[in-house]
PDB file of C-alpha atoms in Angstrom:
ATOM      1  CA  UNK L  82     -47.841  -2.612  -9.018  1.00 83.00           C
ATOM      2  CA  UNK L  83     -45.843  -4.601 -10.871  1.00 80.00           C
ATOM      3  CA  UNK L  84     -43.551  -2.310 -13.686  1.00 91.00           C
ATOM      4  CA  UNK L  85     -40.467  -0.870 -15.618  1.00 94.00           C
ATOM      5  CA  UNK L  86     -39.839   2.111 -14.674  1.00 96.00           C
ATOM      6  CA  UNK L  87     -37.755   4.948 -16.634  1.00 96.00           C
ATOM      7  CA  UNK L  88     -36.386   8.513 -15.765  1.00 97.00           C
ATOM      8  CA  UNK L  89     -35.777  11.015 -17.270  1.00 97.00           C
ATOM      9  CA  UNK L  90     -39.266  10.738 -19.242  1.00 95.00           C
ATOM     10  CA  UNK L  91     -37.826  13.500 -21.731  1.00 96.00           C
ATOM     11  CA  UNK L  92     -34.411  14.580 -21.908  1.00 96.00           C
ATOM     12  CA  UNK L  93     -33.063  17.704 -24.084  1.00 97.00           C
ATOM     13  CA  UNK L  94     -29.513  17.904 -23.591  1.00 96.00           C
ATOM     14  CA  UNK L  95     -26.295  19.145 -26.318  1.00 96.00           C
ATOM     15  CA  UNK L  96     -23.915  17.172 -28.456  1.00 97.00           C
ATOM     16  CA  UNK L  97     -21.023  16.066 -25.964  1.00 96.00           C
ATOM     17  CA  UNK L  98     -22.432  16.488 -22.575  1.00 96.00           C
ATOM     18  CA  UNK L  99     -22.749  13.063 -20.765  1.00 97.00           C
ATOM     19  CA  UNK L 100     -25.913  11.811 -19.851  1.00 97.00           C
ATOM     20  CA  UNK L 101     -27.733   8.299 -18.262  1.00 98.00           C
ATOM     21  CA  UNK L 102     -31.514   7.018 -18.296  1.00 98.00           C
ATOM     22  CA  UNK L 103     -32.089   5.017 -15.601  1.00 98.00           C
ATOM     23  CA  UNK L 104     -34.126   1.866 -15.964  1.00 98.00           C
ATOM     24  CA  UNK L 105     -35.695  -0.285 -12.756  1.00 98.00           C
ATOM     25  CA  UNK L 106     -38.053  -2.960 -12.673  1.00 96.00           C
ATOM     26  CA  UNK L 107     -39.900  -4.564  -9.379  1.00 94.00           C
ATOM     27  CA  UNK L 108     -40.765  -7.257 -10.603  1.00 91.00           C
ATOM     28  CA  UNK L 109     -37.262  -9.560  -9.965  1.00 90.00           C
ATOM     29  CA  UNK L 110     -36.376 -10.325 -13.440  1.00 90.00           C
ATOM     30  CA  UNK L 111     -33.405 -11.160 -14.403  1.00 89.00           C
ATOM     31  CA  UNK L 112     -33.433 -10.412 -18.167  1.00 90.00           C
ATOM     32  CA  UNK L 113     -33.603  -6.399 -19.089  1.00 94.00           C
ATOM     33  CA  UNK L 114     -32.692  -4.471 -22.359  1.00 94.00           C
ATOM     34  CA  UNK L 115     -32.949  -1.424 -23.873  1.00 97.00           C
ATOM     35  CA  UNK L 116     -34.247  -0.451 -27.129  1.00 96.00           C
ATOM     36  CA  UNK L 117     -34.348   2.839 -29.144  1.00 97.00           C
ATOM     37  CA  UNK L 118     -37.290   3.580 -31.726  1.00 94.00           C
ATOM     38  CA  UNK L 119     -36.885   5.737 -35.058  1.00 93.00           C
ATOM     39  CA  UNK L 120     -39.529   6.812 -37.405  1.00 86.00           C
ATOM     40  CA  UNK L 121     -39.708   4.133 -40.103  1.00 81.00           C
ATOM     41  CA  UNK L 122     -36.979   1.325 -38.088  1.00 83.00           C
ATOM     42  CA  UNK L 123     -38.891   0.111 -35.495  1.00 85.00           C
ATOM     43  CA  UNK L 124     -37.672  -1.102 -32.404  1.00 92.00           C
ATOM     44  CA  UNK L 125     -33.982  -1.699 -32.254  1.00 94.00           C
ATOM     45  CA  UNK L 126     -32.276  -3.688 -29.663  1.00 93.00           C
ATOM     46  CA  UNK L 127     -28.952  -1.868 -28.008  1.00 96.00           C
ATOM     47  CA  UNK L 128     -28.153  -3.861 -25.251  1.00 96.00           C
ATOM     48  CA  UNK L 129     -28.909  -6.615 -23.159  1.00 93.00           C
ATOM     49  CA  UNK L 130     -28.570  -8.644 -20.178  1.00 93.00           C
ATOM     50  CA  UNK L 131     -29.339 -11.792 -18.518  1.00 88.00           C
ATOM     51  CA  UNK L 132     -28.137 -10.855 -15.196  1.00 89.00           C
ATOM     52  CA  UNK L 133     -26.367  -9.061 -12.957  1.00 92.00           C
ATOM     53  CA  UNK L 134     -22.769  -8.477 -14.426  1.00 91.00           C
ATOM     54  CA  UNK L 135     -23.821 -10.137 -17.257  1.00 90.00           C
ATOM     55  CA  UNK L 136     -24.618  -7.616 -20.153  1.00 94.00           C
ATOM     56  CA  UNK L 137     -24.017  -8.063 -24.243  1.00 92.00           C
ATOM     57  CA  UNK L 138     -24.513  -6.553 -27.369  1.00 93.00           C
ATOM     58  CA  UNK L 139     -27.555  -5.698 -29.238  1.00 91.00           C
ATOM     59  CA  UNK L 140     -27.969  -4.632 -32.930  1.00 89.00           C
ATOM     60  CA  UNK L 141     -26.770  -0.824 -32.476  1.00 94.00           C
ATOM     61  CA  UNK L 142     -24.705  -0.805 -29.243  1.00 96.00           C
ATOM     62  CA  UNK L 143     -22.248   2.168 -31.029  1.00 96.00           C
ATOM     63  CA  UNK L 144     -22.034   5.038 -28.620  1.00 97.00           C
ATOM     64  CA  UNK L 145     -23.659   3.587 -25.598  1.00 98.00           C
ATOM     65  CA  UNK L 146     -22.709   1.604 -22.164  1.00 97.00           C
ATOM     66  CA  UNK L 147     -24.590   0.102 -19.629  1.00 97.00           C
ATOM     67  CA  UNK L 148     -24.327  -1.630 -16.111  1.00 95.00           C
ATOM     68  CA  UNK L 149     -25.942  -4.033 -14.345  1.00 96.00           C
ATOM     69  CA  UNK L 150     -24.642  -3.993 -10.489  1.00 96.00           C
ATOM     70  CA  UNK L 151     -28.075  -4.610  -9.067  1.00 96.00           C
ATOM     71  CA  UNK L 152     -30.630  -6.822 -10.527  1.00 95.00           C
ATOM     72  CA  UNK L 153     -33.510  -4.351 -10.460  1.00 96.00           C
ATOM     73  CA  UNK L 154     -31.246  -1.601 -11.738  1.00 97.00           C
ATOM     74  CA  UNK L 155     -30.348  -1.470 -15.949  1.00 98.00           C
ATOM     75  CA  UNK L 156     -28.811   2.184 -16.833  1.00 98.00           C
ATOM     76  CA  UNK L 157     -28.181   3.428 -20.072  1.00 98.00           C
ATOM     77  CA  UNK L 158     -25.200   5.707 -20.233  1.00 98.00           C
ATOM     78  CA  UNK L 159     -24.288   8.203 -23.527  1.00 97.00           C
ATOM     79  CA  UNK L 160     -20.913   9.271 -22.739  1.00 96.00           C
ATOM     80  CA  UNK L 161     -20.721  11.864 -24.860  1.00 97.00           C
ATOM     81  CA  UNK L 162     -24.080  11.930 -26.927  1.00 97.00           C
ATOM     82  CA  UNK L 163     -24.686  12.689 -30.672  1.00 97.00           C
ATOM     83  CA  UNK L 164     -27.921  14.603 -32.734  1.00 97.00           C
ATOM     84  CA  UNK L 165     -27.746  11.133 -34.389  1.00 96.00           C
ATOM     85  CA  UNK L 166     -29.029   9.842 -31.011  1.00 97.00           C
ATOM     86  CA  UNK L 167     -31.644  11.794 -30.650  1.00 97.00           C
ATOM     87  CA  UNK L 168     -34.489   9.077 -30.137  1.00 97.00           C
ATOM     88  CA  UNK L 169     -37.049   7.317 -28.192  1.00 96.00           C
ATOM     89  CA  UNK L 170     -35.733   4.916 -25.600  1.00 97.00           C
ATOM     90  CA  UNK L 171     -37.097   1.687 -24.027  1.00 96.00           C
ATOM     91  CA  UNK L 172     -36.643  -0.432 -21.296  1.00 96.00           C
ATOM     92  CA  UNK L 173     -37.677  -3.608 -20.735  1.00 94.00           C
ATOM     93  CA  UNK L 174     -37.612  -6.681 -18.737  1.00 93.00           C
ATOM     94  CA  UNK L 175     -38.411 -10.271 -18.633  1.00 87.00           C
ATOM     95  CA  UNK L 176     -38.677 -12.855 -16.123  1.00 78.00           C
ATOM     96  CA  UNK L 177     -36.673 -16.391 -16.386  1.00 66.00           C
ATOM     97  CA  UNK L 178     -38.067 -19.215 -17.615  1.00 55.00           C
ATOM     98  CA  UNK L 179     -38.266 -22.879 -19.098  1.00 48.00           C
ATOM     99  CA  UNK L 180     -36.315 -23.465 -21.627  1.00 47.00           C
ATOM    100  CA  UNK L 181     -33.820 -20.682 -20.782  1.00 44.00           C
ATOM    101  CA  UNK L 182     -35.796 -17.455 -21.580  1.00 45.00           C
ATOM    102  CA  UNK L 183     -37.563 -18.254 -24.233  1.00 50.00           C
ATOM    103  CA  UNK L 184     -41.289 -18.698 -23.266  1.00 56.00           C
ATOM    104  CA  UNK L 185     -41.988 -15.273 -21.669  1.00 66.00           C
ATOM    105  CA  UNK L 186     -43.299 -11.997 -22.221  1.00 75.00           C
ATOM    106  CA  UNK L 187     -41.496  -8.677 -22.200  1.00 82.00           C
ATOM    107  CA  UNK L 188     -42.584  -5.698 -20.050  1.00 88.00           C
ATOM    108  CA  UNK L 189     -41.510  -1.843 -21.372  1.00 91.00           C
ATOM    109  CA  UNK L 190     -41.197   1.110 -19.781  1.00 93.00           C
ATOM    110  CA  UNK L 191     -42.952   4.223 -20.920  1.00 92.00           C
ATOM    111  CA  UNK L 192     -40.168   5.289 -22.918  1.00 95.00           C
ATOM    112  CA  UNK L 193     -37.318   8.479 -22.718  1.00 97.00           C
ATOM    113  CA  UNK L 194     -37.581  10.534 -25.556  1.00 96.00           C
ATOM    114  CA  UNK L 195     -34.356  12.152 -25.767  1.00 97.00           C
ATOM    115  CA  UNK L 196     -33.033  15.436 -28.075  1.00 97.00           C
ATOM    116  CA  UNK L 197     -29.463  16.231 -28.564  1.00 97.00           C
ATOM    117  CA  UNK L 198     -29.138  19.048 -29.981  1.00 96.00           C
TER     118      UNK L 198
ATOM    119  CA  UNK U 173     -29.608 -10.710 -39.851  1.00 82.00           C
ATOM    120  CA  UNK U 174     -32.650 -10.715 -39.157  1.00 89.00           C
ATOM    121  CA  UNK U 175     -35.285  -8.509 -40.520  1.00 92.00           C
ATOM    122  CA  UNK U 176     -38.995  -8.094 -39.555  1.00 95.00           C
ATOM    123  CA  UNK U 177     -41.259  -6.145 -42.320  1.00 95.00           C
ATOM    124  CA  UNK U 178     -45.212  -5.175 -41.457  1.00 96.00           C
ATOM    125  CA  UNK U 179     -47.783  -4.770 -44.275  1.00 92.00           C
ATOM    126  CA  UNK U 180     -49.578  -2.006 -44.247  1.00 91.00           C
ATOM    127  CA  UNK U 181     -48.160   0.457 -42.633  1.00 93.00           C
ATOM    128  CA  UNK U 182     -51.386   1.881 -42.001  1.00 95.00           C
ATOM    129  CA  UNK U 183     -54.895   0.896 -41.748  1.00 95.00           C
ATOM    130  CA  UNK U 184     -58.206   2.934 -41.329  1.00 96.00           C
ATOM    131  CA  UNK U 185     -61.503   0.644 -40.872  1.00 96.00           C
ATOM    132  CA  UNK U 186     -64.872   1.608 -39.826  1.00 97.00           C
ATOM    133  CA  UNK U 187     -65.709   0.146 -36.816  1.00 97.00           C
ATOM    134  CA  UNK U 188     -67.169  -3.840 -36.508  1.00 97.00           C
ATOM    135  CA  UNK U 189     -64.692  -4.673 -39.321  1.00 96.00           C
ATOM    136  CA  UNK U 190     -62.402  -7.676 -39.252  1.00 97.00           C
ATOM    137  CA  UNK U 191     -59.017  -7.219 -39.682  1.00 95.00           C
ATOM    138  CA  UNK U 192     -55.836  -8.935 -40.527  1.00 96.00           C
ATOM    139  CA  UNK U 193     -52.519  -7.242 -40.164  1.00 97.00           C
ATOM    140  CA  UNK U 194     -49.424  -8.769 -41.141  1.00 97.00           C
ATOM    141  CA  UNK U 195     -45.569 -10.174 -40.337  1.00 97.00           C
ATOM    142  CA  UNK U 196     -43.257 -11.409 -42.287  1.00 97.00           C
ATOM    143  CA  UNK U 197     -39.566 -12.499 -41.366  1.00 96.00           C
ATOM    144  CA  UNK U 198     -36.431 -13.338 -43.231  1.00 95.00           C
ATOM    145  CA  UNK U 199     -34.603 -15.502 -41.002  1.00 90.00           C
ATOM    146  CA  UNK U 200     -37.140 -19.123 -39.447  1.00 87.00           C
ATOM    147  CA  UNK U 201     -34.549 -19.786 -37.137  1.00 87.00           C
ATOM    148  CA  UNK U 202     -36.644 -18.434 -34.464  1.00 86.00           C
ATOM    149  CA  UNK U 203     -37.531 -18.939 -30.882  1.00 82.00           C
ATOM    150  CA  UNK U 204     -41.002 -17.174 -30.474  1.00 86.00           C
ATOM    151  CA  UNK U 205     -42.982 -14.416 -32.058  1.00 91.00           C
ATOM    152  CA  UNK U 206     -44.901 -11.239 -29.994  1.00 91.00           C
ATOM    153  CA  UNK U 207     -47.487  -9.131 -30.897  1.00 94.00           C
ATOM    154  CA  UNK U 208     -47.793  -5.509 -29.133  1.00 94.00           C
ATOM    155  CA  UNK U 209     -49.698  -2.740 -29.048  1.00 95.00           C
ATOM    156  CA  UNK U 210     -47.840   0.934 -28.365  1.00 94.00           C
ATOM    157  CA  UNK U 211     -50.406   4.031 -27.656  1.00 92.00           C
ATOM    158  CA  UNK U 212     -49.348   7.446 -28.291  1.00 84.00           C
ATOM    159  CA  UNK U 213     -46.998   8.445 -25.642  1.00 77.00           C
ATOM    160  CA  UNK U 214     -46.897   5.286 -23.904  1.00 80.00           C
ATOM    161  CA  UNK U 215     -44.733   2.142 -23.433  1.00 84.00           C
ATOM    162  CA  UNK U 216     -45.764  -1.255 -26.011  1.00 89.00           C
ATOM    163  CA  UNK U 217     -48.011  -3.671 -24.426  1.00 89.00           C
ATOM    164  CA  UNK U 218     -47.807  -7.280 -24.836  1.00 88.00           C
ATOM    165  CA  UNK U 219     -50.591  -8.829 -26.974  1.00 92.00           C
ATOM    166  CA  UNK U 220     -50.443 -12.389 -27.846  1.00 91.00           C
ATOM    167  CA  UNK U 221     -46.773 -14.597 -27.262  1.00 88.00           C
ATOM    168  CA  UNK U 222     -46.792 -17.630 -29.751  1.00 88.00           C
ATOM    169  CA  UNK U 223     -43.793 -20.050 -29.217  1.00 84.00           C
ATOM    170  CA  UNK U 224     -41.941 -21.643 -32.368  1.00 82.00           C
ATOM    171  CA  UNK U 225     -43.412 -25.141 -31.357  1.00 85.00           C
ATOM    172  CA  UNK U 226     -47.246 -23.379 -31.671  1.00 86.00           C
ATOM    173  CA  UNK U 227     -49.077 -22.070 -34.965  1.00 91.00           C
ATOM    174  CA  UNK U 228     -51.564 -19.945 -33.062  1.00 92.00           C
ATOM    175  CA  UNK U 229     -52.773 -18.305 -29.806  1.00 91.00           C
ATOM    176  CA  UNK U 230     -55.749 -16.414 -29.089  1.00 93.00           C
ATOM    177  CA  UNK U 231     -56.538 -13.722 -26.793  1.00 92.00           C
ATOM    178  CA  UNK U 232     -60.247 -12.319 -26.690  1.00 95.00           C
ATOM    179  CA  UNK U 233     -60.778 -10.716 -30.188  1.00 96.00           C
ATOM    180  CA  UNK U 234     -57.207 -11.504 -31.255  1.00 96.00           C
ATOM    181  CA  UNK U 235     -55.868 -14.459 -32.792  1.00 96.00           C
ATOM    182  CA  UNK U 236     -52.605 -14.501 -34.105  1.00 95.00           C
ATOM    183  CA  UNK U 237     -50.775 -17.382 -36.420  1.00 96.00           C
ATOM    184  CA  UNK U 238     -47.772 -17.886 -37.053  1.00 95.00           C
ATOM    185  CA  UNK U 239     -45.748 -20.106 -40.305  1.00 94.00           C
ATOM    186  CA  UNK U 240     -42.146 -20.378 -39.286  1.00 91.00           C
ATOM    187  CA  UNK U 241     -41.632 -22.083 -42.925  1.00 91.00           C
ATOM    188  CA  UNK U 242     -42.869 -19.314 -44.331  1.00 94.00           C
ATOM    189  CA  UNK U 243     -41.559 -16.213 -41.908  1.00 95.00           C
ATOM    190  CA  UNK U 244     -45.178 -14.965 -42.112  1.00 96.00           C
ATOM    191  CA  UNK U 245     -47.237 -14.434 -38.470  1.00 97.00           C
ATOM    192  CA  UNK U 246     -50.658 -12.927 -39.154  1.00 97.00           C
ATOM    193  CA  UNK U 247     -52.393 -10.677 -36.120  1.00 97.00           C
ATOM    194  CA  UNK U 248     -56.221 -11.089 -36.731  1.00 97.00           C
ATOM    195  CA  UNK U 249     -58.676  -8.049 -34.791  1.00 97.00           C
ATOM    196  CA  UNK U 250     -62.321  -9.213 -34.869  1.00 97.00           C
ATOM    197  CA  UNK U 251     -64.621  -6.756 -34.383  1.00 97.00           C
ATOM    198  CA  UNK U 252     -63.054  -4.240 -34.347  1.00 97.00           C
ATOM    199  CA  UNK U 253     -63.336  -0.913 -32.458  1.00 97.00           C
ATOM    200  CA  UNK U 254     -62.422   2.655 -32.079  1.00 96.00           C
ATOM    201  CA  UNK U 255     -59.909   1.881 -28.827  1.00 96.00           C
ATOM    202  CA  UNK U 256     -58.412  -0.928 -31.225  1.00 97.00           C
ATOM    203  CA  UNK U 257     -56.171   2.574 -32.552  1.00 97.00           C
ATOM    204  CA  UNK U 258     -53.041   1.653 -31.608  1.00 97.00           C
ATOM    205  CA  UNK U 259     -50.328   0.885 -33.682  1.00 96.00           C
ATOM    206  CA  UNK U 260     -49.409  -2.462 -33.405  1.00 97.00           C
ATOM    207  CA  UNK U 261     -45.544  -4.409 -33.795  1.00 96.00           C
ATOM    208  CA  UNK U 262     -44.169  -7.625 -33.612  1.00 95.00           C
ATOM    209  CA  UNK U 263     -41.489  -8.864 -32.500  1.00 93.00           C
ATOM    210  CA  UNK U 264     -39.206 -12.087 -33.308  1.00 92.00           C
ATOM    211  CA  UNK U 265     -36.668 -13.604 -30.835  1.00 85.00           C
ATOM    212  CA  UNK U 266     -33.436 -15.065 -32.118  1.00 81.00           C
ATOM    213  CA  UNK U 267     -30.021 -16.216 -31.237  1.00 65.00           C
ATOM    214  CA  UNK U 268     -31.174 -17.009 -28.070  1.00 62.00           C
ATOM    215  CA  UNK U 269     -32.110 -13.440 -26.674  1.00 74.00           C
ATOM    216  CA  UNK U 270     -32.111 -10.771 -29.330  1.00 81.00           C
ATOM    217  CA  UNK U 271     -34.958  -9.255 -30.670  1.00 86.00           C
ATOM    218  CA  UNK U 272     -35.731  -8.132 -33.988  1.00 91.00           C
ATOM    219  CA  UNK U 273     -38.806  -5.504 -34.320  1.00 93.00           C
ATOM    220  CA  UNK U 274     -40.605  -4.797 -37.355  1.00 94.00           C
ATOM    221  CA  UNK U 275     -41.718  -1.039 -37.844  1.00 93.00           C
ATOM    222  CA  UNK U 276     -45.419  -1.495 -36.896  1.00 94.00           C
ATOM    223  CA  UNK U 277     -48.940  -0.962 -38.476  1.00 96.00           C
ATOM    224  CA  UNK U 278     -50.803   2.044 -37.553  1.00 95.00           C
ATOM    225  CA  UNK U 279     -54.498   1.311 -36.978  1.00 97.00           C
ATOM    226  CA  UNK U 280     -57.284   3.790 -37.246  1.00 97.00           C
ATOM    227  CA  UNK U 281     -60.479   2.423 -36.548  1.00 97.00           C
ATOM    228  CA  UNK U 282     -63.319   4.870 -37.152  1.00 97.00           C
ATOM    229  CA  UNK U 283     -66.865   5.280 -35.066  1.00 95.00           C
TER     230      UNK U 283
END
């Protein structure tokens, strides 16, 4: 079955203590990003990348890295995570297209809803 | 920078009603426009893709517009019914690959 796939699903962790979601998708795209979602913001774009070794900024990138050494594989790492991050995550991933990424459809994950408390 | 705002916030209907939910944008420099749905406790699922070239695609029961002069795209639910509850977001894509969310309309529809 084709998917995103996330772990953990729910994460409660404390201020300081590093921590990374993992992201993979099966379905060989080449374009991932992640996302976090606050009551009354919507979907906000952190990262993003168009292939492997090739990653870039989002909107709110502050206090986050990620990797992309595989294709399939898009982590999300909090070095040293903050209440203020205390959210729900998304993953997603698109496939490559005409007109350079532009004409397809994204696919999420289920989501991480992580606490720091 | 872009920013994506979605009248109402929430909706209630009885069920059979047609519905129009709405999207507006401040930035038309824009490649396409989604349309998802997000369940309770679940990832968003892609609805309806319109490119910048198109004005509208349908899908089923949905038909959504979309007026790039105007930054509005309109997400229109015909008959609607109760597993229409969802609440539903859309999505612009700019600057190549960023993409700018609005904050979603919660849909109740009611047997």
């Amino acid at each position: 079955e084709a998917q995103v796939t996330q772990n953990p699903r729910y994460l409660i962790t404390v201020t300081g203590k590093k921590l990374t979601v993992t992201c993979s998708q099966n379905m060989n795209h080449e374009y991932m990003s992640w996302y976090r979602q606050d009551p009354g913001l919507g979907l906000r774009q952190i990262y993003y990348s168009m292939n492997v070794e090739v990653t870039d900024k989002g909107d709110v990138p502050e206090g986050y890295k990620v990797s992309r050494k595989e294709k399939r594989n898009f982590p999300l790492i909090l070095e040293s995570p903050s209440p203020n991050q205390t959210s729900l995550y998304f993953c997603a991933s698109r496939p490559p297209g005409l007109g350079a990424f532009i004409d397809n459809e994204q696919f999420f994950g289920p989501g991480t809803r992580l606490t720091v408390l | 920078k872009q920013e994506v705002t979605q009248i109402p916030a929430a909706l209630s209907v009885p069920e059979g009603e047609n519905l129009v939910l709405n999207c507006s944008f401040t930035d038309s420099a824009i490649y396409n426009l989604q349309w998802f749905r997000q369940d309770p406790g679940k990832g968003l699922t892609s609805l309806l893709l319109i490119q910048s070239s198109q004005r509208e695609q349908t899908s089923g029961r949905l038909n959504a517009s979309l007026d790039k002069s105007s930054g509005r795209s309109t997400l229109y639910i015909a008959a609607s019914q109760p597993g229409d509850s969802a609440t539903y977001l859309c999505a612009v894509i700019c600057g190549f690959n960023k993409f700018y969310f609005g904050s979603g309309t919660k849909l109740n529809v009611k047997p």
